[in-house]
Amino acid sequence: MARKRKDQVSAAPAEAASRRGGAVVAPITEQVAFGTAELVPDRDRPQAWTVLLDGAPQSHVDLADPHRLTFEYQRRLGRVADLAAAPGRPVSALHLGGGGLTLPRYIAATRPRSRQQVAEIDTALTELVRRELPLDRAWQIRVRGGDAREVLTRTPEGWADLVIADVFSGARVPAHCATVEFAQAVVRALAPGGRYAANIADGGRLAFARRQVATLRVVFPEVAMVADPAVLRGKRFGNLILLAAASPLPLPELGRAMAGDPVLGRIVQGADLEDFQAGALPAHDVEAEASPEPPSAVFRS
């Protein structure tokens, strides 16, 4: 299962309705394959919407400004996309997990003529998003209905300059998308010089995150991680971004790009990342586990 539902703890609670030009715009609610989807209007931006699944904020889409990334984890993934090639140069990007298609929209706007493939298992959610939050017809974005790992394994060898994994089943990263074998499939899909970025969620002792670091370090020569200091200290449940590549990652540039962001992000690399791993072992298909269920308070206003 590759249904997406984000742990976006810094997202503002959705409003029940929004006033736009004097009129009240109500949320759009629809049953999709894996739950109840809601498109909630942004009270501050006339063409912006928050996508929720079973009450959890999943994506934020600004139809008037696809360059705008509201959720912090998406902003960090956007920074990674910004450094995937020279500014404005088209890339081939594979997105594992679709949701509101926020990052594909961002790459299409910042890198015109990019080729993008998106894997989203919930085709009913995709239909709702495409109907109510339509894509620009000029964008080369193809959404494939199917499990993220299955789409990944069908991707032509060496096709992707960038692979972004943002795959959730319920509020958890599914086990089969968090293994050495999964990472090896990513390597096969990446072009020379390509990069991998994965959004995961964890808290407390961060056992899942530590094991994911170990998993990627088995497969990739270069691995780093970005997260809020409070999450790294186990003070709260939240998002962590894992980065991996066969060649050195542009971490100094990433640090400078994130310096002005509203929420502080710490880059963990080298010896610090090895210390973070703390002896955790890589996960293989035969023994893999999904990420932990977030505390119920994570999604409360």
mmCIF file with all atom_site columns, N, CA, C and O in Angstrom, residues 95-134:
data_model
loop_
_atom_site.group_PDB
_atom_site.id
_atom_site.type_symbol
_atom_site.label_atom_id
_atom_site.label_alt_id
_atom_site.label_comp_id
_atom_site.label_asym_id
_atom_site.label_entity_id
_atom_site.label_seq_id
_atom_site.pdbx_PDB_ins_code
_atom_site.Cartn_x
_atom_site.Cartn_y
_atom_site.Cartn_z
_atom_site.occupancy
_atom_site.B_iso_or_equiv
_atom_site.pdbx_formal_charge
_atom_site.auth_seq_id
_atom_site.auth_comp_id
_atom_site.auth_asym_id
_atom_site.auth_atom_id
_atom_site.pdbx_PDB_model_num
ATOM 1   N N  . HIS A 1 95  ? 8.452   10.716 -8.560  1.00 0.00 ? 95  HIS A N  1
ATOM 2   C CA . HIS A 1 95  ? 7.848   10.980 -7.254  1.00 0.00 ? 95  HIS A CA 1
ATOM 3   C C  . HIS A 1 95  ? 7.111   9.728  -6.805  1.00 0.00 ? 95  HIS A C  1
ATOM 4   O O  . HIS A 1 95  ? 6.158   9.296  -7.472  1.00 0.00 ? 95  HIS A O  1
ATOM 5   N N  . LEU A 1 96  ? 7.518   9.157  -5.689  1.00 0.00 ? 96  LEU A N  1
ATOM 6   C CA . LEU A 1 96  ? 6.854   7.993  -5.122  1.00 0.00 ? 96  LEU A CA 1
ATOM 7   C C  . LEU A 1 96  ? 5.923   8.487  -4.025  1.00 0.00 ? 96  LEU A C  1
ATOM 8   O O  . LEU A 1 96  ? 6.346   8.836  -2.936  1.00 0.00 ? 96  LEU A O  1
ATOM 9   N N  . GLY A 1 97  ? 4.641   8.553  -4.341  1.00 0.00 ? 97  GLY A N  1
ATOM 10  C CA . GLY A 1 97  ? 3.638   9.211  -3.519  1.00 0.00 ? 97  GLY A CA 1
ATOM 11  C C  . GLY A 1 97  ? 3.235   10.509 -4.192  1.00 0.00 ? 97  GLY A C  1
ATOM 12  O O  . GLY A 1 97  ? 4.076   11.335 -4.528  1.00 0.00 ? 97  GLY A O  1
ATOM 13  N N  . GLY A 1 98  ? 1.939   10.682 -4.411  1.00 0.00 ? 98  GLY A N  1
ATOM 14  C CA . GLY A 1 98  ? 1.483   11.850 -5.169  1.00 0.00 ? 98  GLY A CA 1
ATOM 15  C C  . GLY A 1 98  ? 0.726   12.865 -4.341  1.00 0.00 ? 98  GLY A C  1
ATOM 16  O O  . GLY A 1 98  ? 1.076   14.027 -4.292  1.00 0.00 ? 98  GLY A O  1
ATOM 17  N N  . GLY A 1 99  ? -0.356  12.436 -3.684  1.00 0.00 ? 99  GLY A N  1
ATOM 18  C CA . GLY A 1 99  ? -1.158  13.364 -2.897  1.00 0.00 ? 99  GLY A CA 1
ATOM 19  C C  . GLY A 1 99  ? -1.653  14.535 -3.722  1.00 0.00 ? 99  GLY A C  1
ATOM 20  O O  . GLY A 1 99  ? -2.242  14.376 -4.787  1.00 0.00 ? 99  GLY A O  1
ATOM 21  N N  . GLY A 1 100 ? -1.404  15.752 -3.234  1.00 0.00 ? 100 GLY A N  1
ATOM 22  C CA . GLY A 1 100 ? -1.829  16.959 -3.937  1.00 0.00 ? 100 GLY A CA 1
ATOM 23  C C  . GLY A 1 100 ? -0.930  17.364 -5.084  1.00 0.00 ? 100 GLY A C  1
ATOM 24  O O  . GLY A 1 100 ? -1.173  18.387 -5.722  1.00 0.00 ? 100 GLY A O  1
ATOM 25  N N  . LEU A 1 101 ? 0.114   16.573 -5.354  1.00 0.00 ? 101 LEU A N  1
ATOM 26  C CA . LEU A 1 101 ? 1.057   16.839 -6.455  1.00 0.00 ? 101 LEU A CA 1
ATOM 27  C C  . LEU A 1 101 ? 1.785   18.176 -6.266  1.00 0.00 ? 101 LEU A C  1
ATOM 28  O O  . LEU A 1 101 ? 2.126   18.852 -7.233  1.00 0.00 ? 101 LEU A O  1
ATOM 29  N N  . THR A 1 102 ? 2.045   18.528 -5.024  1.00 0.00 ? 102 THR A N  1
ATOM 30  C CA . THR A 1 102 ? 2.675   19.815 -4.725  1.00 0.00 ? 102 THR A CA 1
ATOM 31  C C  . THR A 1 102 ? 4.087   19.906 -5.284  1.00 0.00 ? 102 THR A C  1
ATOM 32  O O  . THR A 1 102 ? 4.441   20.888 -5.946  1.00 0.00 ? 102 THR A O  1
ATOM 33  N N  . LEU A 1 103 ? 4.916   18.897 -5.028  1.00 0.00 ? 103 LEU A N  1
ATOM 34  C CA . LEU A 1 103 ? 6.300   18.950 -5.499  1.00 0.00 ? 103 LEU A CA 1
ATOM 35  C C  . LEU A 1 103 ? 6.416   18.808 -7.016  1.00 0.00 ? 103 LEU A C  1
ATOM 36  O O  . LEU A 1 103 ? 7.241   19.494 -7.633  1.00 0.00 ? 103 LEU A O  1
ATOM 37  N N  . PRO A 1 104 ? 5.621   17.949 -7.670  1.00 0.00 ? 104 PRO A N  1
ATOM 38  C CA . PRO A 1 104 ? 5.648   17.966 -9.134  1.00 0.00 ? 104 PRO A CA 1
ATOM 39  C C  . PRO A 1 104 ? 5.287   19.329 -9.718  1.00 0.00 ? 104 PRO A C  1
ATOM 40  O O  . PRO A 1 104 ? 5.888   19.771 -10.700 1.00 0.00 ? 104 PRO A O  1
ATOM 41  N N  . ARG A 1 105 ? 4.313   20.010 -9.114  1.00 0.00 ? 105 ARG A N  1
ATOM 42  C CA . ARG A 1 105 ? 3.962   21.361 -9.575  1.00 0.00 ? 105 ARG A CA 1
ATOM 43  C C  . ARG A 1 105 ? 5.152   22.302 -9.395  1.00 0.00 ? 105 ARG A C  1
ATOM 44  O O  . ARG A 1 105 ? 5.442   23.133 -10.267 1.00 0.00 ? 105 ARG A O  1
ATOM 45  N N  . TYR A 1 106 ? 5.822   22.179 -8.243  1.00 0.00 ? 106 TYR A N  1
ATOM 46  C CA . TYR A 1 106 ? 6.958   23.061 -7.948  1.00 0.00 ? 106 TYR A CA 1
ATOM 47  C C  . TYR A 1 106 ? 8.080   22.857 -8.962  1.00 0.00 ? 106 TYR A C  1
ATOM 48  O O  . TYR A 1 106 ? 8.635   23.833 -9.497  1.00 0.00 ? 106 TYR A O  1
ATOM 49  N N  . ILE A 1 107 ? 8.422   21.616 -9.240  1.00 0.00 ? 107 ILE A N  1
ATOM 50  C CA . ILE A 1 107 ? 9.498   21.347 -10.193 1.00 0.00 ? 107 ILE A CA 1
ATOM 51  C C  . ILE A 1 107 ? 9.100   21.807 -11.593 1.00 0.00 ? 107 ILE A C  1
ATOM 52  O O  . ILE A 1 107 ? 9.907   22.371 -12.334 1.00 0.00 ? 107 ILE A O  1
ATOM 53  N N  . ALA A 1 108 ? 7.849   21.595 -11.968 1.00 0.00 ? 108 ALA A N  1
ATOM 54  C CA . ALA A 1 108 ? 7.388   22.049 -13.284 1.00 0.00 ? 108 ALA A CA 1
ATOM 55  C C  . ALA A 1 108 ? 7.490   23.561 -13.416 1.00 0.00 ? 108 ALA A C  1
ATOM 56  O O  . ALA A 1 108 ? 7.818   24.081 -14.495 1.00 0.00 ? 108 ALA A O  1
ATOM 57  N N  . ALA A 1 109 ? 7.223   24.285 -12.311 1.00 0.00 ? 109 ALA A N  1
ATOM 58  C CA . ALA A 1 109 ? 7.278   25.752 -12.346 1.00 0.00 ? 109 ALA A CA 1
ATOM 59  C C  . ALA A 1 109 ? 8.707   26.271 -12.307 1.00 0.00 ? 109 ALA A C  1
ATOM 60  O O  . ALA A 1 109 ? 9.020   27.277 -12.957 1.00 0.00 ? 109 ALA A O  1
ATOM 61  N N  . THR A 1 110 ? 9.572   25.610 -11.558 1.00 0.00 ? 110 THR A N  1
ATOM 62  C CA . THR A 1 110 ? 10.949  26.094 -11.406 1.00 0.00 ? 110 THR A CA 1
ATOM 63  C C  . THR A 1 110 ? 11.880  25.537 -12.473 1.00 0.00 ? 110 THR A C  1
ATOM 64  O O  . THR A 1 110 ? 12.937  26.136 -12.747 1.00 0.00 ? 110 THR A O  1
ATOM 65  N N  . ARG A 1 111 ? 11.491  24.407 -13.067 1.00 0.00 ? 111 ARG A N  1
ATOM 66  C CA . ARG A 1 111 ? 12.322  23.776 -14.101 1.00 0.00 ? 111 ARG A CA 1
ATOM 67  C C  . ARG A 1 111 ? 11.436  23.388 -15.290 1.00 0.00 ? 111 ARG A C  1
ATOM 68  O O  . ARG A 1 111 ? 11.081  22.211 -15.455 1.00 0.00 ? 111 ARG A O  1
ATOM 69  N N  . PRO A 1 112 ? 11.036  24.372 -16.089 1.00 0.00 ? 112 PRO A N  1
ATOM 70  C CA . PRO A 1 112 ? 10.158  24.079 -17.230 1.00 0.00 ? 112 PRO A CA 1
ATOM 71  C C  . PRO A 1 112 ? 10.746  22.990 -18.129 1.00 0.00 ? 112 PRO A C  1
ATOM 72  O O  . PRO A 1 112 ? 11.962  22.871 -18.265 1.00 0.00 ? 112 PRO A O  1
ATOM 73  N N  . ARG A 1 113 ? 9.860   22.225 -18.728 1.00 0.00 ? 113 ARG A N  1
ATOM 74  C CA . ARG A 1 113 ? 10.188  21.129 -19.637 1.00 0.00 ? 113 ARG A CA 1
ATOM 75  C C  . ARG A 1 113 ? 10.732  19.897 -18.917 1.00 0.00 ? 113 ARG A C  1
ATOM 76  O O  . ARG A 1 113 ? 11.186  18.954 -19.558 1.00 0.00 ? 113 ARG A O  1
ATOM 77  N N  . SER A 1 114 ? 10.667  19.894 -17.587 1.00 0.00 ? 114 SER A N  1
ATOM 78  C CA . SER A 1 114 ? 11.057  18.694 -16.849 1.00 0.00 ? 114 SER A CA 1
ATOM 79  C C  . SER A 1 114 ? 10.072  17.565 -17.126 1.00 0.00 ? 114 SER A C  1
ATOM 80  O O  . SER A 1 114 ? 8.871   17.793 -17.284 1.00 0.00 ? 114 SER A O  1
ATOM 81  N N  . ARG A 1 115 ? 10.584  16.355 -17.170 1.00 0.00 ? 115 ARG A N  1
ATOM 82  C CA . ARG A 1 115 ? 9.750   15.158 -17.305 1.00 0.00 ? 115 ARG A CA 1
ATOM 83  C C  . ARG A 1 115 ? 9.555   14.563 -15.916 1.00 0.00 ? 115 ARG A C  1
ATOM 84  O O  . ARG A 1 115 ? 10.525  14.301 -15.215 1.00 0.00 ? 115 ARG A O  1
ATOM 85  N N  . GLN A 1 116 ? 8.281   14.319 -15.554 1.00 0.00 ? 116 GLN A N  1
ATOM 86  C CA . GLN A 1 116 ? 8.013   13.830 -14.212 1.00 0.00 ? 116 GLN A CA 1
ATOM 87  C C  . GLN A 1 116 ? 7.016   12.675 -14.233 1.00 0.00 ? 116 GLN A C  1
ATOM 88  O O  . GLN A 1 116 ? 6.007   12.724 -14.933 1.00 0.00 ? 116 GLN A O  1
ATOM 89  N N  . GLN A 1 117 ? 7.344   11.661 -13.462 1.00 0.00 ? 117 GLN A N  1
ATOM 90  C CA . GLN A 1 117 ? 6.457   10.525 -13.257 1.00 0.00 ? 117 GLN A CA 1
ATOM 91  C C  . GLN A 1 117 ? 6.071   10.500 -11.777 1.00 0.00 ? 117 GLN A C  1
ATOM 92  O O  . GLN A 1 117 ? 6.913   10.736 -10.901 1.00 0.00 ? 117 GLN A O  1
ATOM 93  N N  . VAL A 1 118 ? 4.806   10.222 -11.499 1.00 0.00 ? 118 VAL A N  1
ATOM 94  C CA . VAL A 1 118 ? 4.303   10.187 -10.127 1.00 0.00 ? 118 VAL A CA 1
ATOM 95  C C  . VAL A 1 118 ? 3.604   8.854  -9.894  1.00 0.00 ? 118 VAL A C  1
ATOM 96  O O  . VAL A 1 118 ? 2.777   8.434  -10.706 1.00 0.00 ? 118 VAL A O  1
ATOM 97  N N  . ALA A 1 119 ? 3.937   8.190  -8.779  1.00 0.00 ? 119 ALA A N  1
ATOM 98  C CA . ALA A 1 119 ? 3.245   6.967  -8.377  1.00 0.00 ? 119 ALA A CA 1
ATOM 99  C C  . ALA A 1 119 ? 2.295   7.301  -7.229  1.00 0.00 ? 119 ALA A C  1
ATOM 100 O O  . ALA A 1 119 ? 2.732   7.814  -6.198  1.00 0.00 ? 119 ALA A O  1
ATOM 101 N N  . GLU A 1 120 ? 1.014   7.028  -7.411  1.00 0.00 ? 120 GLU A N  1
ATOM 102 C CA . GLU A 1 120 ? 0.016   7.241  -6.349  1.00 0.00 ? 120 GLU A CA 1
ATOM 103 C C  . GLU A 1 120 ? -0.998  6.108  -6.431  1.00 0.00 ? 120 GLU A C  1
ATOM 104 O O  . GLU A 1 120 ? -1.696  5.965  -7.440  1.00 0.00 ? 120 GLU A O  1
ATOM 105 N N  . ILE A 1 121 ? -1.080  5.317  -5.369  1.00 0.00 ? 121 ILE A N  1
ATOM 106 C CA . ILE A 1 121 ? -1.950  4.145  -5.397  1.00 0.00 ? 121 ILE A CA 1
ATOM 107 C C  . ILE A 1 121 ? -3.427  4.510  -5.329  1.00 0.00 ? 121 ILE A C  1
ATOM 108 O O  . ILE A 1 121 ? -4.283  3.791  -5.835  1.00 0.00 ? 121 ILE A O  1
ATOM 109 N N  . ASP A 1 122 ? -3.742  5.634  -4.707  1.00 0.00 ? 122 ASP A N  1
ATOM 110 C CA . ASP A 1 122 ? -5.145  6.032  -4.543  1.00 0.00 ? 122 ASP A CA 1
ATOM 111 C C  . ASP A 1 122 ? -5.587  6.829  -5.765  1.00 0.00 ? 122 ASP A C  1
ATOM 112 O O  . ASP A 1 122 ? -5.508  8.055  -5.808  1.00 0.00 ? 122 ASP A O  1
ATOM 113 N N  . THR A 1 123 ? -6.076  6.131  -6.772  1.00 0.00 ? 123 THR A N  1
ATOM 114 C CA . THR A 1 123 ? -6.460  6.787  -8.017  1.00 0.00 ? 123 THR A CA 1
ATOM 115 C C  . THR A 1 123 ? -7.663  7.711  -7.824  1.00 0.00 ? 123 THR A C  1
ATOM 116 O O  . THR A 1 123 ? -7.795  8.711  -8.538  1.00 0.00 ? 123 THR A O  1
ATOM 117 N N  . ALA A 1 124 ? -8.526  7.395  -6.860  1.00 0.00 ? 124 ALA A N  1
ATOM 118 C CA . ALA A 1 124 ? -9.667  8.273  -6.592  1.00 0.00 ? 124 ALA A CA 1
ATOM 119 C C  . ALA A 1 124 ? -9.189  9.609  -6.035  1.00 0.00 ? 124 ALA A C  1
ATOM 120 O O  . ALA A 1 124 ? -9.734  10.672 -6.363  1.00 0.00 ? 124 ALA A O  1
ATOM 121 N N  . LEU A 1 125 ? -8.161  9.587  -5.181  1.00 0.00 ? 125 LEU A N  1
ATOM 122 C CA . LEU A 1 125 ? -7.584  10.830 -4.678  1.00 0.00 ? 125 LEU A CA 1
ATOM 123 C C  . LEU A 1 125 ? -6.967  11.631 -5.808  1.00 0.00 ? 125 LEU A C  1
ATOM 124 O O  . LEU A 1 125 ? -7.147  12.854 -5.896  1.00 0.00 ? 125 LEU A O  1
ATOM 125 N N  . THR A 1 126 ? -6.256  10.956 -6.703  1.00 0.00 ? 126 THR A N  1
ATOM 126 C CA . THR A 1 126 ? -5.654  11.641 -7.852  1.00 0.00 ? 126 THR A CA 1
ATOM 127 C C  . THR A 1 126 ? -6.724  12.294 -8.715  1.00 0.00 ? 126 THR A C  1
ATOM 128 O O  . THR A 1 126 ? -6.571  13.436 -9.165  1.00 0.00 ? 126 THR A O  1
ATOM 129 N N  . GLU A 1 127 ? -7.834  11.570 -8.957  1.00 0.00 ? 127 GLU A N  1
ATOM 130 C CA . GLU A 1 127 ? -8.921  12.136 -9.767  1.00 0.00 ? 127 GLU A CA 1
ATOM 131 C C  . GLU A 1 127 ? -9.504  13.375 -9.110  1.00 0.00 ? 127 GLU A C  1
ATOM 132 O O  . GLU A 1 127 ? -9.790  14.376 -9.792  1.00 0.00 ? 127 GLU A O  1
ATOM 133 N N  . LEU A 1 128 ? -9.683  13.339 -7.787  1.00 0.00 ? 128 LEU A N  1
ATOM 134 C CA . LEU A 1 128 ? -10.213 14.491 -7.063  1.00 0.00 ? 128 LEU A CA 1
ATOM 135 C C  . LEU A 1 128 ? -9.259  15.683 -7.182  1.00 0.00 ? 128 LEU A C  1
ATOM 136 O O  . LEU A 1 128 ? -9.689  16.814 -7.480  1.00 0.00 ? 128 LEU A O  1
ATOM 137 N N  . VAL A 1 129 ? -7.991  15.446 -6.960  1.00 0.00 ? 129 VAL A N  1
ATOM 138 C CA . VAL A 1 129 ? -6.994  16.527 -7.026  1.00 0.00 ? 129 VAL A CA 1
ATOM 139 C C  . VAL A 1 129 ? -6.925  17.112 -8.436  1.00 0.00 ? 129 VAL A C  1
ATOM 140 O O  . VAL A 1 129 ? -6.926  18.335 -8.613  1.00 0.00 ? 129 VAL A O  1
ATOM 141 N N  . ARG A 1 130 ? -6.912  16.266 -9.425  1.00 0.00 ? 130 ARG A N  1
ATOM 142 C CA . ARG A 1 130 ? -6.787  16.767 -10.809 1.00 0.00 ? 130 ARG A CA 1
ATOM 143 C C  . ARG A 1 130 ? -8.042  17.522 -11.230 1.00 0.00 ? 130 ARG A C  1
ATOM 144 O O  . ARG A 1 130 ? -7.966  18.446 -12.046 1.00 0.00 ? 130 ARG A O  1
ATOM 145 N N  . ARG A 1 131 ? -9.196  17.136 -10.692 1.00 0.00 ? 131 ARG A N  1
ATOM 146 C CA . ARG A 1 131 ? -10.438 17.822 -11.044 1.00 0.00 ? 131 ARG A CA 1
ATOM 147 C C  . ARG A 1 131 ? -10.549 19.176 -10.356 1.00 0.00 ? 131 ARG A C  1
ATOM 148 O O  . ARG A 1 131 ? -10.902 20.176 -10.996 1.00 0.00 ? 131 ARG A O  1
ATOM 149 N N  . GLU A 1 132 ? -10.247 19.215 -9.069  1.00 0.00 ? 132 GLU A N  1
ATOM 150 C CA . GLU A 1 132 ? -10.450 20.435 -8.294  1.00 0.00 ? 132 GLU A CA 1
ATOM 151 C C  . GLU A 1 132 ? -9.209  21.332 -8.247  1.00 0.00 ? 132 GLU A C  1
ATOM 152 O O  . GLU A 1 132 ? -9.333  22.547 -8.088  1.00 0.00 ? 132 GLU A O  1
ATOM 153 N N  . LEU A 1 133 ? -8.031  20.748 -8.387  1.00 0.00 ? 133 LEU A N  1
ATOM 154 C CA . LEU A 1 133 ? -6.767  21.496 -8.352  1.00 0.00 ? 133 LEU A CA 1
ATOM 155 C C  . LEU A 1 133 ? -5.978  21.144 -9.613  1.00 0.00 ? 133 LEU A C  1
ATOM 156 O O  . LEU A 1 133 ? -4.934  20.493 -9.555  1.00 0.00 ? 133 LEU A O  1
ATOM 157 N N  . PRO A 1 134 ? -6.465  21.565 -10.769 1.00 0.00 ? 134 PRO A N  1
ATOM 158 C CA . PRO A 1 134 ? -5.920  21.078 -12.041 1.00 0.00 ? 134 PRO A CA 1
ATOM 159 C C  . PRO A 1 134 ? -4.468  21.480 -12.274 1.00 0.00 ? 134 PRO A C  1
ATOM 160 O O  . PRO A 1 134 ? -4.003  22.523 -11.816 1.00 0.00 ? 134 PRO A O  1
#
